[in-house]
Short mmCIF file of C-alpha atoms in Angstrom, two decimals:
data_model
loop_
_atom_site.label_atom_id
_atom_site.label_comp_id
_atom_site.label_asym_id
_atom_site.label_seq_id
_atom_site.Cartn_x
_atom_site.Cartn_y
_atom_site.Cartn_z
CA UNK A 257 107.31 -275.74 -16.35
CA UNK A 258 104.99 -276.36 -13.21
CA UNK A 259 105.66 -273.23 -11.74
CA UNK A 260 105.06 -271.32 -14.90
CA UNK A 261 101.66 -273.04 -15.19
CA UNK A 262 100.77 -271.97 -11.88
CA UNK A 263 101.67 -268.39 -12.42
CA UNK A 264 100.59 -268.10 -15.98
CA UNK A 265 97.51 -270.27 -15.77
CA UNK A 266 96.23 -269.78 -12.21
CA UNK A 267 92.73 -270.88 -12.88
CA UNK A 268 93.40 -273.73 -14.88
CA UNK A 269 93.38 -277.32 -12.85
CA UNK A 270 96.54 -279.38 -13.99
CA UNK A 271 96.96 -283.16 -12.89
CA UNK A 272 100.55 -284.55 -13.53
CA UNK A 273 100.63 -288.48 -13.91
CA UNK A 274 103.36 -290.80 -14.64
CA UNK A 275 102.64 -291.57 -18.49
CA UNK A 276 105.20 -294.41 -18.33
CA UNK A 277 102.94 -296.47 -16.09
CA UNK A 278 100.91 -298.49 -18.93
CA UNK A 279 97.73 -298.68 -16.36
CA UNK A 280 97.68 -295.05 -15.66
CA UNK A 281 98.34 -294.37 -19.66
CA UNK A 282 95.22 -296.53 -20.49
CA UNK A 283 93.04 -294.78 -17.90
CA UNK A 284 93.96 -291.30 -19.29
CA UNK A 285 93.30 -292.27 -22.77
CA UNK A 286 89.81 -293.82 -21.43
CA UNK A 287 89.14 -290.57 -19.21
CA UNK A 288 90.01 -287.82 -21.74
CA UNK A 289 87.61 -285.78 -23.89
CA UNK A 290 90.26 -284.05 -26.10
CA UNK A 291 94.08 -284.89 -27.03
CA UNK A 292 96.45 -281.93 -27.74
CA UNK A 293 100.14 -282.10 -28.63
CA UNK A 294 101.45 -278.47 -29.47
CA UNK A 295 104.82 -279.79 -30.88
CA UNK A 296 107.43 -277.30 -31.71
CA UNK A 297 110.86 -279.02 -31.97
CA UNK A 298 112.87 -280.36 -34.68
CA UNK A 299 113.22 -283.75 -33.11
CA UNK A 300 109.43 -284.35 -33.64
CA UNK A 301 109.18 -286.29 -37.06
CA UNK A 302 106.29 -288.52 -37.61
CA UNK A 303 104.41 -288.14 -34.46
CA UNK A 304 102.81 -291.43 -32.80
CA UNK A 305 100.73 -289.82 -30.22
CA UNK A 306 98.12 -288.10 -32.21
CA UNK A 307 97.46 -291.37 -33.98
CA UNK A 308 97.10 -293.10 -30.83
CA UNK A 309 94.84 -290.36 -29.91
CA UNK A 310 92.51 -290.80 -32.81
CA UNK A 311 92.63 -294.65 -32.26
CA UNK A 312 91.10 -294.16 -28.86
CA UNK A 313 88.47 -292.09 -30.62
CA UNK A 314 89.54 -288.42 -29.37
CA UNK A 315 89.44 -285.46 -31.22
CA UNK A 316 92.98 -283.98 -31.39
CA UNK A 317 94.53 -280.39 -31.29
CA UNK A 318 97.93 -280.57 -32.90
CA UNK A 319 100.39 -278.23 -34.41
CA UNK A 320 100.81 -277.95 -38.15
CA UNK A 321 104.39 -279.18 -37.83
CA UNK A 322 106.40 -281.70 -39.80
CA UNK A 323 105.12 -285.02 -39.69
CA UNK A 324 102.21 -284.03 -37.25
CA UNK A 325 100.60 -282.50 -40.33
CA UNK A 326 100.33 -285.71 -42.30
CA UNK A 327 98.31 -287.59 -39.87
CA UNK A 328 95.33 -285.26 -39.72
CA UNK A 329 92.92 -283.45 -41.84
CA UNK A 330 92.49 -280.00 -40.28
CA UNK A 331 88.65 -279.47 -38.99
CA UNK A 332 88.05 -283.22 -39.72
CA UNK A 333 89.79 -285.29 -37.05
CA UNK A 334 90.69 -282.24 -35.06
CA UNK A 335 92.28 -278.86 -35.62
CA UNK A 336 95.91 -278.30 -36.84
CA UNK A 337 97.30 -275.01 -35.28
CA UNK A 338 99.71 -272.76 -37.54
CA UNK A 339 103.46 -272.30 -36.46
CA UNK A 340 106.22 -270.04 -37.46
CA UNK A 341 109.90 -270.15 -37.46
CA UNK A 342 112.81 -267.92 -38.38
CA UNK A 343 114.11 -268.06 -42.03
CA UNK A 344 117.16 -269.95 -43.00
CA UNK A 345 120.53 -268.26 -41.75
CA UNK A 346 119.03 -267.20 -38.36
CA UNK A 347 120.47 -270.35 -36.51
CA UNK A 348 124.10 -270.16 -37.29
CA UNK A 349 125.04 -268.99 -33.80
CA UNK A 350 123.03 -271.92 -32.44
CA UNK A 351 124.73 -274.52 -34.64
CA UNK A 352 127.87 -273.13 -33.93
CA UNK A 353 127.64 -273.62 -30.24
CA UNK A 354 126.29 -277.41 -30.83
CA UNK A 355 129.20 -278.15 -33.06
CA UNK A 356 131.64 -276.69 -30.25
CA UNK A 357 129.72 -279.23 -27.99
CA UNK A 358 128.86 -275.99 -25.68
CA UNK A 359 125.39 -277.21 -26.16
CA UNK A 360 124.36 -280.69 -25.99
CA UNK A 361 122.03 -282.55 -28.59
CA UNK A 362 118.96 -281.81 -26.11
CA UNK A 363 120.28 -278.38 -25.42
CA UNK A 364 120.48 -277.70 -29.17
CA UNK A 365 116.90 -279.06 -29.93
CA UNK A 366 115.40 -277.23 -26.79
CA UNK A 367 116.94 -274.05 -27.81
CA UNK A 368 115.79 -274.29 -31.48
CA UNK A 369 112.24 -274.90 -30.25
CA UNK A 370 112.21 -271.59 -28.24
CA UNK A 371 112.28 -269.85 -31.96
CA UNK A 372 109.13 -271.50 -32.98
CA UNK A 373 105.68 -269.73 -32.85
CA UNK A 374 102.53 -271.53 -32.31
CA UNK A 375 99.55 -269.57 -32.89
CA UNK A 376 98.11 -269.25 -29.35
CA UNK A 377 94.84 -267.50 -30.37
CA UNK A 378 94.22 -270.50 -33.00
CA UNK A 379 94.70 -273.01 -30.04
CA UNK A 380 92.13 -271.07 -27.73
CA UNK A 381 89.68 -271.13 -30.56
CA UNK A 382 90.00 -274.85 -31.20
CA UNK A 383 89.79 -275.59 -27.52
CA UNK A 384 86.67 -273.53 -27.02
CA UNK A 385 84.99 -275.09 -30.24
CA UNK A 386 85.51 -278.39 -28.59
CA UNK A 387 84.80 -277.86 -25.10
CA UNK A 388 81.45 -276.04 -26.00
CA UNK A 389 80.22 -278.44 -28.66
CA UNK A 390 79.80 -281.99 -27.56
CA UNK A 391 78.47 -283.30 -31.07
CA UNK A 392 81.66 -281.69 -32.49
CA UNK A 393 83.96 -283.74 -30.14
CA UNK A 394 82.00 -287.02 -30.85
CA UNK A 395 82.13 -286.20 -34.53
CA UNK A 396 85.91 -285.51 -34.81
CA UNK A 397 86.46 -288.32 -32.36
CA UNK A 398 84.68 -290.97 -34.51
CA UNK A 399 86.22 -289.61 -37.71
CA UNK A 400 89.89 -289.94 -35.76
CA UNK A 401 88.76 -293.67 -34.94
CA UNK A 402 87.94 -294.32 -38.70
CA UNK A 403 91.25 -292.50 -40.03
CA UNK A 404 93.58 -294.33 -37.67
CA UNK A 405 92.05 -297.60 -38.51
CA UNK A 406 92.05 -297.09 -42.09
CA UNK A 407 95.50 -295.49 -42.47
CA UNK A 408 97.68 -296.67 -39.51
CA UNK A 409 96.57 -300.09 -38.82
CA UNK A 410 99.33 -302.57 -39.11
CA UNK A 411 97.41 -304.38 -41.73
CA UNK A 412 97.76 -301.28 -43.76
CA UNK A 413 101.26 -300.15 -42.86
CA UNK A 414 103.22 -303.46 -43.32
CA UNK A 415 102.14 -303.72 -47.16
CA UNK A 416 103.22 -300.31 -47.47
CA UNK A 417 106.57 -300.78 -45.95
CA UNK A 418 106.93 -303.91 -48.13
CA UNK A 419 105.90 -301.89 -51.33
CA UNK A 420 108.65 -299.29 -50.27
CA UNK A 421 111.49 -301.88 -49.97
CA UNK A 422 110.55 -303.33 -53.41
CA UNK A 423 110.62 -299.73 -54.79
CA UNK A 424 114.13 -298.82 -53.32
CA UNK A 425 115.59 -302.12 -54.32
CA UNK A 426 114.52 -301.22 -58.10
CA UNK A 427 115.90 -297.57 -57.99
CA UNK A 428 119.33 -298.73 -56.06
CA UNK A 429 119.72 -301.21 -59.13
CA UNK A 430 119.25 -298.56 -61.78
CA UNK A 431 119.00 -294.82 -60.77
CA UNK A 432 121.94 -292.70 -60.46
CA UNK A 433 122.83 -290.03 -57.65
CA UNK A 434 120.25 -287.24 -58.04
CA UNK A 435 121.58 -284.85 -55.22
CA UNK A 436 125.30 -284.63 -55.31
CA UNK A 437 127.17 -282.51 -52.51
CA UNK A 438 126.35 -278.82 -52.65
CA UNK A 439 129.18 -276.53 -52.18
CA UNK A 440 126.81 -274.35 -50.14
CA UNK A 441 126.03 -277.05 -47.54
CA UNK A 442 127.17 -277.36 -44.23
CA UNK A 443 130.48 -279.45 -43.73
CA UNK A 444 128.74 -280.97 -40.90
CA UNK A 445 124.92 -281.49 -42.04
CA UNK A 446 124.20 -282.89 -38.70
CA UNK A 447 124.78 -279.58 -36.80
CA UNK A 448 123.75 -277.12 -39.48
CA UNK A 449 121.46 -274.21 -39.03
CA UNK A 450 118.32 -276.03 -37.68
CA UNK A 451 116.07 -273.27 -39.51
CA UNK A 452 117.82 -274.25 -42.72
CA UNK A 453 117.84 -278.10 -42.49
CA UNK A 454 114.34 -278.03 -40.73
CA UNK A 455 112.73 -275.32 -43.02
CA UNK A 456 109.91 -277.53 -43.90
CA UNK A 457 108.65 -278.10 -40.45
CA UNK A 458 106.66 -274.95 -39.64
CA UNK A 459 103.77 -273.79 -41.57
CA UNK A 460 105.82 -271.05 -42.86
CA UNK A 461 108.77 -268.55 -41.68
CA UNK A 462 108.76 -265.54 -40.16
CA UNK A 463 108.76 -262.54 -43.04
CA UNK A 464 109.02 -258.65 -42.83
CA UNK A 465 105.28 -258.49 -43.66
CA UNK A 466 104.19 -260.35 -40.72
CA UNK A 467 102.03 -258.33 -38.28
CA UNK A 468 103.19 -258.01 -34.67
CA UNK A 469 100.64 -257.10 -31.95
CA UNK A 470 101.36 -256.42 -28.36
CA UNK A 471 98.88 -258.26 -26.08
CA UNK A 472 100.41 -257.60 -22.76
CA UNK A 473 100.99 -254.59 -20.26
CA UNK A 474 104.29 -253.55 -19.38
CA UNK A 475 104.14 -255.63 -16.07
CA UNK A 476 103.06 -258.60 -17.69
CA UNK A 477 105.76 -258.41 -20.19
CA UNK A 478 108.58 -257.93 -17.57
CA UNK A 479 107.33 -260.91 -15.84
CA UNK A 480 107.46 -263.07 -18.95
CA UNK A 481 111.09 -261.78 -19.48
CA UNK A 482 112.13 -262.97 -16.26
CA UNK A 483 110.59 -266.50 -16.41
CA UNK A 484 113.47 -269.35 -16.06
CA UNK A 485 112.12 -271.08 -19.16
CA UNK A 486 113.55 -267.78 -21.13
CA UNK A 487 117.12 -268.53 -19.65
CA UNK A 488 117.89 -271.06 -22.28
CA UNK A 489 118.22 -268.64 -24.94
CA UNK A 490 120.33 -266.15 -23.20
CA UNK A 491 122.87 -264.81 -25.55
CA UNK A 492 120.83 -265.97 -28.86
CA UNK A 493 117.85 -263.45 -28.34
CA UNK A 494 117.78 -259.70 -27.29
CA UNK A 495 118.44 -259.09 -23.65
CA UNK A 496 116.13 -257.35 -21.29
CA UNK A 497 117.22 -253.95 -22.23
CA UNK A 498 116.90 -254.68 -26.08
CA UNK A 499 113.55 -256.34 -25.65
CA UNK A 500 112.12 -253.49 -23.78
CA UNK A 501 113.56 -251.17 -26.54
CA UNK A 502 111.90 -253.27 -29.16
CA UNK A 503 108.28 -253.16 -27.36
CA UNK A 504 108.67 -249.34 -27.04
CA UNK A 505 107.59 -249.76 -30.66
CA UNK A 506 104.37 -250.91 -29.54
CA UNK A 507 103.56 -248.61 -26.65
CA UNK A 508 100.30 -250.15 -25.32
CA UNK A 509 98.25 -253.46 -25.88
CA UNK A 510 96.76 -253.77 -29.16
CA UNK A 511 99.43 -251.48 -30.78
CA UNK A 512 100.61 -253.14 -34.05
CA UNK A 513 103.58 -253.14 -36.45
CA UNK A 514 105.46 -255.36 -38.90
CA UNK A 515 108.28 -257.51 -38.32
CA UNK A 516 110.36 -255.58 -40.91
CA UNK A 517 109.32 -252.08 -39.15
CA UNK A 518 110.78 -253.39 -35.91
CA UNK A 519 114.04 -254.41 -37.41
CA UNK A 520 114.45 -251.17 -39.13
CA UNK A 521 113.65 -249.63 -36.12
#
């Protein structure tokens, strides 16, 4: 990842610090101007770090992804970046390798994340607005601080937990089962197609009507194909020759087509 950052973003200065050290972590919160977390993996549920950032008075740039989206009002405390993932039925091979123990749990979630699309243009727009506008950073940071205190302070959270426990106790005492087993469900729901089980995580799923635009040159694309980070999905995605054949449908930067047209081709 460090080598990838140097090669892809050579003009961006990056400092890597040990966030496990509480002193360093506190200094980072104090020194930061913007917090960002572009989560794209199925392990991320609620997402505590955006709330911590808001509590520190920082504007946040996060993905519109599962529980993350519940912590932020887009355009108020920061920016929520759209995400896409494949539709249900496209992760059966990934799930099968996890069930067979060929993939560890970490390998399973890591490979599933490789199929998540985060809107890079929206990320760039969000960073640009926050970097260039001091007042916007302060405004969103203050809104985030207020949001964190009013919604996530323990004095608010604990009564909500207690109310939930009372509701669950009442429902257990009188309610019947609402969701009996479905014959179409996986026999091993903990190792099912991730794009079916976690279909609600991304902003939307990839459809035939989505537009694909080629952004890079042949040389740039060849370099991307060779990056080590892509080796994680070997056997699950088109290999280099197949990928080049797909890219031939978009002969030059700026060329566009649809997902459906590429699949038919």
